[in-house]
Structure formats: structure tokens, C-alpha cells
CSV table of C-alpha atoms in Angstrom, one decimal:
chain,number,residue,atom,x,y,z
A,100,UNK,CA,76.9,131.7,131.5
A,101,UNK,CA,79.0,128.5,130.6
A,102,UNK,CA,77.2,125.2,129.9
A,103,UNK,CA,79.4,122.3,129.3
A,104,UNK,CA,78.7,120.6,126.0
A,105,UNK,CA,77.0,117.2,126.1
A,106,UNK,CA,78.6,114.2,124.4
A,107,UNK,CA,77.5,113.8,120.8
A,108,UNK,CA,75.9,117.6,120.3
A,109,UNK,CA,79.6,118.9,119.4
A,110,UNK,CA,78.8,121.6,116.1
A,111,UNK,CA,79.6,120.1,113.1
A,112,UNK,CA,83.1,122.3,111.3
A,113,UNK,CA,81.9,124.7,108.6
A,114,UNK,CA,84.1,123.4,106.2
A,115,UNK,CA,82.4,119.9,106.4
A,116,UNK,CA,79.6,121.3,106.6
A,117,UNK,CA,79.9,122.7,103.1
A,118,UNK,CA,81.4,119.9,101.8
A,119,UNK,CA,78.7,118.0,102.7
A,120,UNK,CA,76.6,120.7,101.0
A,121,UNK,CA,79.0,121.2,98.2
A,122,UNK,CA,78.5,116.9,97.3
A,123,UNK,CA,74.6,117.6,97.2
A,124,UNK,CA,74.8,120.1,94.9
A,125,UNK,CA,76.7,117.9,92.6
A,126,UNK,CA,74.7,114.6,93.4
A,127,UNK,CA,71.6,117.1,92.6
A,128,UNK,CA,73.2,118.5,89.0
A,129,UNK,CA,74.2,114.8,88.5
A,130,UNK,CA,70.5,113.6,88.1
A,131,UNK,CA,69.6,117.0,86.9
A,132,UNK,CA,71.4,118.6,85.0
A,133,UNK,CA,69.0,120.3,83.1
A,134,UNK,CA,67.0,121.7,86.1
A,135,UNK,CA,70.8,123.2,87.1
A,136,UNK,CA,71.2,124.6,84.0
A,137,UNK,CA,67.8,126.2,83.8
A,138,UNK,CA,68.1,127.7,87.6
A,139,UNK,CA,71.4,129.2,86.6
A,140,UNK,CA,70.0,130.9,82.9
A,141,UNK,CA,66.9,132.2,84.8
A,142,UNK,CA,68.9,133.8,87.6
A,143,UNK,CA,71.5,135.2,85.1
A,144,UNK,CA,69.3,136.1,82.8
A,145,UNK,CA,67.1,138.1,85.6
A,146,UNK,CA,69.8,140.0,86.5
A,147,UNK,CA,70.6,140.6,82.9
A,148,UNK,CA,67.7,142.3,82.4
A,149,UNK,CA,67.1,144.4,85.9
A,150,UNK,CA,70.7,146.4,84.4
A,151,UNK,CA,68.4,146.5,81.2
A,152,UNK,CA,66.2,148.8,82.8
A,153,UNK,CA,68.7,151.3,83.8
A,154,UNK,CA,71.6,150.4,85.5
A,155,UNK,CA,73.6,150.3,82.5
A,156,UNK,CA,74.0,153.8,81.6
A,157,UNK,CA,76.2,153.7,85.1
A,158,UNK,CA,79.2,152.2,82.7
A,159,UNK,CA,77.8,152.8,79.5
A,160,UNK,CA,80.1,155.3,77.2
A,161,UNK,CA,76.6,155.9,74.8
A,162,UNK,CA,73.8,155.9,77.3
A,163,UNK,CA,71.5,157.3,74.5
A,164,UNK,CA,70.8,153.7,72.8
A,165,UNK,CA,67.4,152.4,72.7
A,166,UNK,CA,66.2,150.2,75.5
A,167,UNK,CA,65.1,147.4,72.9
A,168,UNK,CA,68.9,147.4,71.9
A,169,UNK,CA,70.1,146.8,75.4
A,170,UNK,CA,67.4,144.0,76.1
A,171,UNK,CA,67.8,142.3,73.4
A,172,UNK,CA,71.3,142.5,73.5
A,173,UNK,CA,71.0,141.1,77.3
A,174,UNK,CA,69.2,138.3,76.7
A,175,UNK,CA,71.6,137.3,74.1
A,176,UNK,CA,74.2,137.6,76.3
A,177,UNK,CA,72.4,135.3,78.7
A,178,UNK,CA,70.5,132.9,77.3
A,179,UNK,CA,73.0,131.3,75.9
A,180,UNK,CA,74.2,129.8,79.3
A,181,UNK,CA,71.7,127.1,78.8
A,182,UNK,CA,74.5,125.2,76.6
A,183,UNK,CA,77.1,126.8,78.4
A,184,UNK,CA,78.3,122.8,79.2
A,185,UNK,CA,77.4,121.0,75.9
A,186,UNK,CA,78.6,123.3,73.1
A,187,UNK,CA,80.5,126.1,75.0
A,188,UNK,CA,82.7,127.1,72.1
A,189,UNK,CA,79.2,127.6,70.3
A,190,UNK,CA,77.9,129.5,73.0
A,191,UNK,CA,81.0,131.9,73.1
A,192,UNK,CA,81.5,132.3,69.8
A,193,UNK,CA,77.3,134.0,69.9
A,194,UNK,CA,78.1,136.0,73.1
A,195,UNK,CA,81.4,137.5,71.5
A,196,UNK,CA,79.4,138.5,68.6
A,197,UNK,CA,76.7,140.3,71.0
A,198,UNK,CA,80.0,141.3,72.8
A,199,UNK,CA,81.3,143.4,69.5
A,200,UNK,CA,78.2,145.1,68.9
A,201,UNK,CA,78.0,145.8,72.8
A,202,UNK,CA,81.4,147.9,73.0
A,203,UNK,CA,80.7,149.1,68.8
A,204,UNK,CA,77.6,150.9,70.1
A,205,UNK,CA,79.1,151.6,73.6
A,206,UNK,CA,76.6,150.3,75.9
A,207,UNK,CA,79.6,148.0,77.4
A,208,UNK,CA,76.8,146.2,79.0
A,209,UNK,CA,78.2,144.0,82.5
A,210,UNK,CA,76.0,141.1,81.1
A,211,UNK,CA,79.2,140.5,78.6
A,212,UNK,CA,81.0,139.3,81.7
A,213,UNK,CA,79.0,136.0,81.8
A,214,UNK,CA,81.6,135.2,79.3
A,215,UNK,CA,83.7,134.1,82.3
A,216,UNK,CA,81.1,131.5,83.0
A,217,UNK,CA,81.8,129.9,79.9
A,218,UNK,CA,85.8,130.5,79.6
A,219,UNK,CA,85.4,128.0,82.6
A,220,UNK,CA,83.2,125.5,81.1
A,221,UNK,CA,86.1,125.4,78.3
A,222,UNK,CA,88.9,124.9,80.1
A,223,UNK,CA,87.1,122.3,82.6
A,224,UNK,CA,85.4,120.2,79.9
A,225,UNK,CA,87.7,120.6,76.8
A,226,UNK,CA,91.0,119.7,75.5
A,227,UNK,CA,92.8,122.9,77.0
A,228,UNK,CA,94.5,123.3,73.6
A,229,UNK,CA,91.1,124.8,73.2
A,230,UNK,CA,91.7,128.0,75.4
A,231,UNK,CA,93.9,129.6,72.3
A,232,UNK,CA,90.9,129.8,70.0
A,233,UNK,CA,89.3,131.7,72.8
A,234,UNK,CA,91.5,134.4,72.6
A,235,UNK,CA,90.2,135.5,68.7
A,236,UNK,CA,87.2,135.7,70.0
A,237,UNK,CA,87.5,137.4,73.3
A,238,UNK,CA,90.0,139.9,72.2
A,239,UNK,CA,88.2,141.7,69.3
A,240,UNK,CA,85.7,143.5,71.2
A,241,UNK,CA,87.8,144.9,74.0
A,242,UNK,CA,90.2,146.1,71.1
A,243,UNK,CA,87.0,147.8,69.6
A,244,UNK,CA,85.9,149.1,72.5
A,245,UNK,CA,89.1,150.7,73.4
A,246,UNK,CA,89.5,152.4,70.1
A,247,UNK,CA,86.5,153.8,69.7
A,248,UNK,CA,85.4,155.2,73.2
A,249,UNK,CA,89.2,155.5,74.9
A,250,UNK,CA,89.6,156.3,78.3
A,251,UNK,CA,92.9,157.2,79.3
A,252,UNK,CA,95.2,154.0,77.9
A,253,UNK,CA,93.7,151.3,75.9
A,254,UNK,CA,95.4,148.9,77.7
A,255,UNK,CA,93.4,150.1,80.5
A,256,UNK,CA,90.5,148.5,79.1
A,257,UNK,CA,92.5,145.6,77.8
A,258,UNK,CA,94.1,143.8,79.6
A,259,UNK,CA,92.8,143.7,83.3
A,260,UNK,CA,89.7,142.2,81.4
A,261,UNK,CA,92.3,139.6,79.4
A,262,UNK,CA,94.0,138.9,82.7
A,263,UNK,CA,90.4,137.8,84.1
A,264,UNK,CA,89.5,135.7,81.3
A,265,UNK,CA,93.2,133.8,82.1
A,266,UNK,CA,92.4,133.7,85.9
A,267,UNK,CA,89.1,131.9,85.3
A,268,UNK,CA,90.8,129.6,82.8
A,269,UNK,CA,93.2,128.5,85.2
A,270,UNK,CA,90.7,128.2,88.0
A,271,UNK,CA,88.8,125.8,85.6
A,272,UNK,CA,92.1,124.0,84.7
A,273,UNK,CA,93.0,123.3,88.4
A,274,UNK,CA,89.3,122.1,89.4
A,275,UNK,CA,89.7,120.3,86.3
A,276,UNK,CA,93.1,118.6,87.5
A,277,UNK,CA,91.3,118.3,91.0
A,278,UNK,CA,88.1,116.1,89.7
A,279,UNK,CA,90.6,114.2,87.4
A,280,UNK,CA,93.1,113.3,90.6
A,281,UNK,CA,90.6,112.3,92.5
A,282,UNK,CA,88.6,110.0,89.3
A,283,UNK,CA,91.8,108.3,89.7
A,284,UNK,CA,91.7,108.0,93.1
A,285,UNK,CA,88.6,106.4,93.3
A,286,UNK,CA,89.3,104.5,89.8
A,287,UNK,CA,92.5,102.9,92.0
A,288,UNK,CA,90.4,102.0,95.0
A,289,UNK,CA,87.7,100.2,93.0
A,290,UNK,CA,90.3,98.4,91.0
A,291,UNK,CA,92.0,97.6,94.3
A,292,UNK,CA,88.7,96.5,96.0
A,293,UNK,CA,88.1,94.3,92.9
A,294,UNK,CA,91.6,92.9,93.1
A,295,UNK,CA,91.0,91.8,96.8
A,296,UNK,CA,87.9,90.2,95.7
A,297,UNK,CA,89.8,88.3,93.0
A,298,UNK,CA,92.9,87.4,96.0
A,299,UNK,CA,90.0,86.5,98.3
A,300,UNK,CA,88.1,83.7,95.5
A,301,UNK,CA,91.7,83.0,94.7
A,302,UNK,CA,92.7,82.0,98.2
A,303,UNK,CA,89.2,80.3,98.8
A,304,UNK,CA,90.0,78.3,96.1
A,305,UNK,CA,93.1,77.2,96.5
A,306,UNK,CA,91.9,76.3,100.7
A,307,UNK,CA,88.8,74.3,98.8
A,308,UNK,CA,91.5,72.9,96.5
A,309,UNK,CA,93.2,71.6,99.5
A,310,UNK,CA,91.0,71.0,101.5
A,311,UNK,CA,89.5,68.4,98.8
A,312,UNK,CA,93.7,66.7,98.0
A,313,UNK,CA,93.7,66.3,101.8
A,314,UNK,CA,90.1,64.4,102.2
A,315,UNK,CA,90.9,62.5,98.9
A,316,UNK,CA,94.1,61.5,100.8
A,317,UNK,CA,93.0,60.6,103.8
A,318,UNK,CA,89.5,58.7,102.8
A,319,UNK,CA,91.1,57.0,99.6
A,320,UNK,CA,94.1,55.5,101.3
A,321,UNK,CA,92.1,54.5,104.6
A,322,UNK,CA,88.9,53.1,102.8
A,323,UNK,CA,91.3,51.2,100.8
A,324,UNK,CA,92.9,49.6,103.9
A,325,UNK,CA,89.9,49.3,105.9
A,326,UNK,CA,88.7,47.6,102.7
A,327,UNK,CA,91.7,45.1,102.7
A,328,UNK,CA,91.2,44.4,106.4
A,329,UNK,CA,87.6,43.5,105.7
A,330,UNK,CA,88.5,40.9,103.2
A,331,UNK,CA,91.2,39.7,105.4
A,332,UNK,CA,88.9,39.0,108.2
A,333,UNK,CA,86.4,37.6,106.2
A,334,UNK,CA,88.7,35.4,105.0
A,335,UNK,CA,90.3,34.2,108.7
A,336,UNK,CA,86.5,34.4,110.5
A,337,UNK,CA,86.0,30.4,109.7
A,338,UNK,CA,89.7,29.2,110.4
A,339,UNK,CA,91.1,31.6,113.1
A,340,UNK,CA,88.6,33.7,114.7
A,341,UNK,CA,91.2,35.6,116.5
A,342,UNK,CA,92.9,37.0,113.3
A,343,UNK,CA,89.7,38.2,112.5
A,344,UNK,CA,89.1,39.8,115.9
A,345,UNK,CA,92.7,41.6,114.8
A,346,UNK,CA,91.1,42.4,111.7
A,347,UNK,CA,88.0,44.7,113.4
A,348,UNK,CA,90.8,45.9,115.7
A,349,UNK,CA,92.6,47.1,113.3
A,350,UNK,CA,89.4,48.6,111.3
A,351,UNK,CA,88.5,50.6,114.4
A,352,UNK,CA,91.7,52.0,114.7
A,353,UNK,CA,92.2,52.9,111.4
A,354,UNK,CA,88.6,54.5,111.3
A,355,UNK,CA,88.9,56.2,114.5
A,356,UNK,CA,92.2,58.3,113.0
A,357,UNK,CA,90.7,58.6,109.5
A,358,UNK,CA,87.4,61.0,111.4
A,359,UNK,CA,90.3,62.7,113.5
A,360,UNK,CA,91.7,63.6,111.0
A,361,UNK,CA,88.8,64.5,109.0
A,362,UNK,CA,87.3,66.4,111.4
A,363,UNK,CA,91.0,68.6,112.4
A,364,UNK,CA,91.2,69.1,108.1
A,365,UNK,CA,87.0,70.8,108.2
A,366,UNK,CA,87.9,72.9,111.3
A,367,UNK,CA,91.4,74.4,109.9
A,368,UNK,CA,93.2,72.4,112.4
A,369,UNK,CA,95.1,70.6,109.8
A,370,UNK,CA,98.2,73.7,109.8
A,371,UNK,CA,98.3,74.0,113.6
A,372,UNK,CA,98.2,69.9,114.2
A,373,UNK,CA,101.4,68.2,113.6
A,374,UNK,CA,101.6,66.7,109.8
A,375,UNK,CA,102.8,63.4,108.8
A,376,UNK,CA,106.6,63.3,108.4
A,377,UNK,CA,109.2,60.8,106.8
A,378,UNK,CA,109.3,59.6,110.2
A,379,UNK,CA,105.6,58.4,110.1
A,380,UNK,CA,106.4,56.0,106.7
A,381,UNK,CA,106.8,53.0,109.1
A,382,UNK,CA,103.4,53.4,111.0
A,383,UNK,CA,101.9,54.0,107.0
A,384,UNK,CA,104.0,50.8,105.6
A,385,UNK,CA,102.6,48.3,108.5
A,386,UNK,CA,98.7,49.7,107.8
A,387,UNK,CA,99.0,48.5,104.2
A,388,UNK,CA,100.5,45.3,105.6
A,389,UNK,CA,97.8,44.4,107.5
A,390,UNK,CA,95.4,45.2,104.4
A,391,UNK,CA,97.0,42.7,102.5
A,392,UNK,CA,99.9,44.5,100.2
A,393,UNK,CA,103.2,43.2,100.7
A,394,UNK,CA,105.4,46.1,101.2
A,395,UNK,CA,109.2,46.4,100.7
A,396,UNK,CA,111.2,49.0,101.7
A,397,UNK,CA,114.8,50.7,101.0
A,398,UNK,CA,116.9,53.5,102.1
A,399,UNK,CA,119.8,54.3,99.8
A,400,UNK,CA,122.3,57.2,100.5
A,401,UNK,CA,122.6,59.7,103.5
A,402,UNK,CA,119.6,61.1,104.9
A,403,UNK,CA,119.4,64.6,103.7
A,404,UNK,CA,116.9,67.7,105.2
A,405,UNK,CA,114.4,68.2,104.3
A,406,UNK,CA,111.5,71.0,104.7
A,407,UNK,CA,108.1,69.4,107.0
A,408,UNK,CA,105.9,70.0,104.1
A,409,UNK,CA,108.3,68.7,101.4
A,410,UNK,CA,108.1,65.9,103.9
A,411,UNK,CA,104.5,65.8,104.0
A,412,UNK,CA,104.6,65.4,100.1
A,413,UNK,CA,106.7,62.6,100.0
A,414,UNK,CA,104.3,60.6,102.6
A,415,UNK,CA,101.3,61.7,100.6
A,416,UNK,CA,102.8,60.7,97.5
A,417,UNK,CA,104.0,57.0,98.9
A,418,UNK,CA,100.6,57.1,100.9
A,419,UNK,CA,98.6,57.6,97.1
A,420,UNK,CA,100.7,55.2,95.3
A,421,UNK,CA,100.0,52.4,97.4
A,422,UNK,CA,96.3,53.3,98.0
A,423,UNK,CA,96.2,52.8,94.3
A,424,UNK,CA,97.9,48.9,94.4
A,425,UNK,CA,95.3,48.5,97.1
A,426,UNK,CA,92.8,49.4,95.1
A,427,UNK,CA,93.9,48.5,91.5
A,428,UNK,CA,96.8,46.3,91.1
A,429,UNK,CA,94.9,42.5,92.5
A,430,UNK,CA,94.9,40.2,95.3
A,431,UNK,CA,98.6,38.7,94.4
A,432,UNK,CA,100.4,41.8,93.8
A,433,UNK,CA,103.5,43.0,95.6
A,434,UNK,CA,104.9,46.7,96.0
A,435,UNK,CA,107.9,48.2,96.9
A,436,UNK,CA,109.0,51.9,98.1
A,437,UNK,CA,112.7,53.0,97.9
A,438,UNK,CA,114.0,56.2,99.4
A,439,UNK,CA,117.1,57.2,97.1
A,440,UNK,CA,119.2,60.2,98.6
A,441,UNK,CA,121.6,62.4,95.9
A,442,UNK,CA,123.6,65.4,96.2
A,443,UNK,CA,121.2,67.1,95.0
A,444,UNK,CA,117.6,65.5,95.3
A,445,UNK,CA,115.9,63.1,96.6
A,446,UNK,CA,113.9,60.1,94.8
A,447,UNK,CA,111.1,58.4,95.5
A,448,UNK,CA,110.1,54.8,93.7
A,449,UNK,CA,107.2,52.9,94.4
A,450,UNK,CA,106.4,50.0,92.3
A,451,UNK,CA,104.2,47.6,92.5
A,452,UNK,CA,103.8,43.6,89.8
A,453,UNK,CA,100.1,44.1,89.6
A,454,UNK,CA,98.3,43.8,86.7
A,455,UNK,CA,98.4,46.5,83.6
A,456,UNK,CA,94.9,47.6,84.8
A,457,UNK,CA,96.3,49.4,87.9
A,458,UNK,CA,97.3,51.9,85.2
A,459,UNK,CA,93.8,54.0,85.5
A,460,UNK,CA,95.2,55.8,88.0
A,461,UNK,CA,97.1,57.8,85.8
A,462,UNK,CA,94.0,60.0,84.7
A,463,UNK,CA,92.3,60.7,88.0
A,464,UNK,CA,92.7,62.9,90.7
A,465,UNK,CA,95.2,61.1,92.9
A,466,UNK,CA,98.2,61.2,90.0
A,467,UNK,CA,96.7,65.1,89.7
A,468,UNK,CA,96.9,65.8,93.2
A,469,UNK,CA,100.9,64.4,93.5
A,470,UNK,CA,102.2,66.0,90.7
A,471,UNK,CA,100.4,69.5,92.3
A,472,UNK,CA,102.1,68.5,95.9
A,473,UNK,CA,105.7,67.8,93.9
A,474,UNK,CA,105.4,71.6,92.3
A,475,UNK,CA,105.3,73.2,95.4
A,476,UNK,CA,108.5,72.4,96.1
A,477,UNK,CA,109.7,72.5,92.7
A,478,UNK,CA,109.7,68.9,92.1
A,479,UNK,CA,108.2,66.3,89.6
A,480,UNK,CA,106.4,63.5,89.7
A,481,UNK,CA,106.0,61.0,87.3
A,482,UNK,CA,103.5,57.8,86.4
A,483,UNK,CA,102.9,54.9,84.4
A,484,UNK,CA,103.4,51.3,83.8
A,485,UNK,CA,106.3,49.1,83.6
A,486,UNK,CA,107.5,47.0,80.7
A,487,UNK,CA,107.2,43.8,82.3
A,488,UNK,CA,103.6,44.9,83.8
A,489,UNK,CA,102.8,46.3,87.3
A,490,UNK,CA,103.1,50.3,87.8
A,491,UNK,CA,105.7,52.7,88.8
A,492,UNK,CA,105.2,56.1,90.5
A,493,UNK,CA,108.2,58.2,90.8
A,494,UNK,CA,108.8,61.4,92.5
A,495,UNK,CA,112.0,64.0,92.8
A,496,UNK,CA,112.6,66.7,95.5
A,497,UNK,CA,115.2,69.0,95.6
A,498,UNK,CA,117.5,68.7,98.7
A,499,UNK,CA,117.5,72.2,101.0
A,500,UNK,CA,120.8,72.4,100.4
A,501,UNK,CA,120.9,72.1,96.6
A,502,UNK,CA,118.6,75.5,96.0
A,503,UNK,CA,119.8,78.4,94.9
């Protein structure tokens, strides 16, 4: 009878299965190694001794040799497998001695072929350059054995055992090239999980570095007109209460569009929502106006392309500079921005008469932030006070067309 196989209750594939199984083991000899090791002696040894009490007459060339001979040389043979993984060359070296009295006296006892065990330990755990001073000590008692009980060719008893030994070793040599592939492969993926940890704090902090060049932007350059507008309007309330009603107009306004743009810069709206452009300088110009500055402007040259975000760097640059005559340069001072258009770059001056104070600004964050904005698009930016007093900020962008 057929019954169809629920969902989930498929049977799991043997060779998972002991995979699974296989990655216990390990785990197991991983925290224990010396319960492992002590399993493995006890079983050898066990067997060792059940051939002790008979069995190895079957192969033996003398069978006559005293039973004390044969246990003792068993357990010898045995024994030794405790260490088999932290001093195998030791451990050999004592089993091919046991080996050489084994084929001298002819018992040719099948315990000696534990020596496999521990050809395998060598070539897994040590330098493999190891595996030729295995051979002086493995060959010996084969030779010995051959000469002094032949049967048919000596090769007969030679080398099939030799070609073992070099089967085990390169068994031991491929799971040993097997564990170190896959050390590396797991060494790789760590190092690459680390390095996406390091991209993902990189990349937080450069959004947290922008996020904080926008906000210092936007609230330094509208606190400093809504400031100005204040003062204006306190100023006009007693003679002309209607350019103070302008005034509060004005403060709303300006308010209003510094929280929208606030809130679009905390939500990750600011990439999607359309950025200030060169074409936005006017609307920029007449909000410092009505804070107080007198603003020139100029255009000299051709109007070249240029890229939205270089673009965006030249209005936060003009933006800063004149927050900072707002803020800095006095009541009587004047600025001026010019737009200067070359064959190859583009200038930007803003100046401003204020007073030598206004020069403060070339230590804090604003300066900081313009010079950061100019790099990105491989420009410069530079700051500091004119001879005959007042500040000068001055910034140069590559034209698209002039890159290489």
C-alpha cells in the first residue's frame, strides 16, 4: 500500500544526516578531547589484547612465544594512542621499537598496524616534511621481518605494507588540505562580515555627518534671518506698524520652510525632494535683504553647467557665508556675492566690510562644513579676512567640461 507523504515529514538524505553526525563528533572532541582520546585507547587497546589471547598465532611465523611477550607487547603497541595527537613522532618512534621486536621474534602481531592511526595524525597535524623521518622508522622492521621469516619474495612483505603507510599519509594530507580550505573559507567570511560592519558604521556616519552639515545649514542661516527680521520689526513697531506686520510675515514664512525642510532632511526625504540650485540664489539674496544685510550681486562670464549637487554646494556655500555677516560682521555692514565663470572653473566670492571679529568663523563648523561640500567635487574653498577689514570666503569648482 502507497501513502502519500505529508508535507514536512520528507526523510532527511543520509549524507546530511551524517554530516550532521559527523559535526557532533567534532564539536564533542572539540570540548573533549581527552574523553575522545581515552574512548579510542580503550577500544584499541581491547581489541589489542582479545588477539593476545590467541588469535595471533593465526599470522604469527613463531606461535611458540610466551603470552606475557605478546601482551605486553600489545599494550605497548596500544597505549601509546593516548598521545597519538600531541607528540605523535614520539609515539611512533615507541611503537616502531615494539614493532622490531614484534617481527624479530615473529609474533607479527596485527596490533602493529595501529601505526596507521598515527602516520595520519603526522601528516594532518605536522609540517608534512615530517613524513620522510617516518620512513626510518617504519621501514626497519618490515625489512627484519622479511629476512628472517621469508615467505616467498621479501617484497611481498614490504611493500604492500609501505604502500599503506603512503595511502594513509595522503588521506591525512587531503583532510588536512580539506580543514585548511575551508579555515579559510570561514576566515574570509568573518573578515568579510566584519568589513560590512565597518561599510555599515562608515555609511552611518557619513549620513549622521550629513545629516548634521544639512541641519547646521538650514537652522544657522534661517535663525540668523529670522533674527534680523526680529530686530527689524522691533525697530519699525513704533514708527510704521505695517513694516512690522511685514516683518512677522516674513518670520512665518521663513519658519514655516526652515521645519519643512527640517522635517524632509530627518525622514530621508532630502535626496528624493528637489535641492536648492543656482537658480534658487535670488529667493536666498532677498531673505538676507529683508534681515537687514545689504546684498550685491554679480555675474561675470558665460554660464557654464554644472552638476545639481555641485550646485547645491555653491548655494550652501553663499548661504553660510552670509549667515555668518548676519551673525558676525555688525549692524552697518555690507556684503557682496560674485559668480565668476572661466574656462575651466567657476568662482565664488562673497565679501562682506564688517568688522575683523566676523573672522571666528574660520574655526567652527560652518568654514568645516564648506570646505567638505567643495571636496566632493574636487574643489577648494578658502577663508579669512581682508586687509582693509571685513571677510572674504571664496570657493572654486571645476566646470563639467574641464574634467578629465
Amino acid at each position: 500500500m502507497i501513502t502519500e507523504k505529508q508535507p514536512g515529514t520528507e526523510e532527511e538524505p543520509l549524507s546530511r544526516y551524517i554530516q550532521r553526525l559527523t559535526q557532533r563528533v567534532r564539536a564533542f572532541d572539540a570540548r573533549r578531547p581527552w574523553a575522545w582520546d581515552g574512548l579510542l585507547t580503550a577500544f584499541w587497546t581491547s581489541a589489542a589484547l582479545i588477539d593476545a589471547t590467541g588469535g595471533w598465532r593465526n599470522i604469527a611465523r613463531d606461535p611458540s612465544l610466551p603470552v606475557p611477550l605478546v601482551v605486553a607487547m600489545s599494550l605497548a603497541f596500544s597505549l601509546p594512542l593516548l598521545w597519538r595527537r600531541r607528540r605523535p613522532m614520539a609515539v611512533l618512534a615507541v611503537m616502531a621499537g615494539v614493532s622490531l621486536v614484534s617481527h624479530w621474534t615473529g609474533a607479527f602481531l596485527q596490533a602493529g598496524l595501529l601505526q596507521l592511526l598515527v602516520v595520519f595524525h603526522i601528516a594532518l597535524r605536522l609540517p608534512l616534511r615530517t613524513l620522510l623521518w617516518t620512513l626510518p622508522l617504519l621501514a626497519p622492521p618490515l625489512v627484519v621481518g622479511a629476512i628472517r621469516y621469508p615467505k616467498g619474495s621479501w617484497d611481498q612483505d614490504v611493500v604492500p605494507t609501505l604502500w599503506a603507510y603512503a595511502m594513509v599519509a595522503l588521506v591525512g594530507i587531503a583532510v588536512r588540505s580539506r580543514k585548511d580550505y575551508t579555515a579559510a573559507l570561514v576566515d574570509r567570511a568573518e573578515r568579510l562580515e566584519v568589513e560590512r560592519d565597518q561599510q555599515a558604521q562608515l555609511a552611518a556616519a557619513a549620513e549622521r555627518t550629513r545629516i548634521a552639515r544639512e541641519m547646521h545649514d538650514i537652522i544657522g542661516h534661517n535663525l540668523s534671518v529670522i533674527t534680523g527680521l526680529a530686530d527689524g520689526g522691533k525697530y519699525a513697531a513704533a514708527k510704521s506698524p505695517e513694516r512690522a506686520a511685514e516683518a512677522l510675515d516674513a518670520i512665518g514664512t521663513t519658519s514655516r520652510q526652515a521645519l519643512a525642510e527640517l522635517r524632509r532632511l530627518l525622514r530621508g526625504e532630502a535626496v528624493r525632494d528637489p535641492q536648492p540650485t543656482l537658480a534658487d540664489l535670488d529667493t536666498l539674496i532677498t531673505g538676507v535683504r529683508k534681515a537687514g544685510l545689504p546684498v550685491r550681486t554679480e555675474t561675470r562670464g558665460d554660464a557654464q553647467p554644472l552638476a545639481t549637487g555641485a550646485q547645491l554646494t555653491v548655494y550652501r556655500v553663499i548661504q553660510e557665508a552670509l549667515t555668518n555677516t548676519l551673525k558676525h560682521a555688525g549692524p552697518d555692514a555690507e556684503a557682496a556675492v560674485l559668480l565668476s565663470y572661466g574656462q575651466e572653473e567657476l568662482t565664488v566670492g562673497v565679501t562682506d566690510t564688517g568688522a575683523s571679529e566676523s573672522g571666528i568663523v574660520g574655526t567652527g563648523q560652518g568654514v568645516t562644513g564648506m570646505r567638505e561640500r567643495a571636496a566632493l567635487y574636487d574643489g577648494t574653498l578658502e577663508a579669512g579676512p581682508l586687509p582693509y577689514g571685513g571677510w572674504r570666503v571664496r570657493l572654486r569648482l571645476p566646470l563639467e567640461g574641464s574634467r578629465s
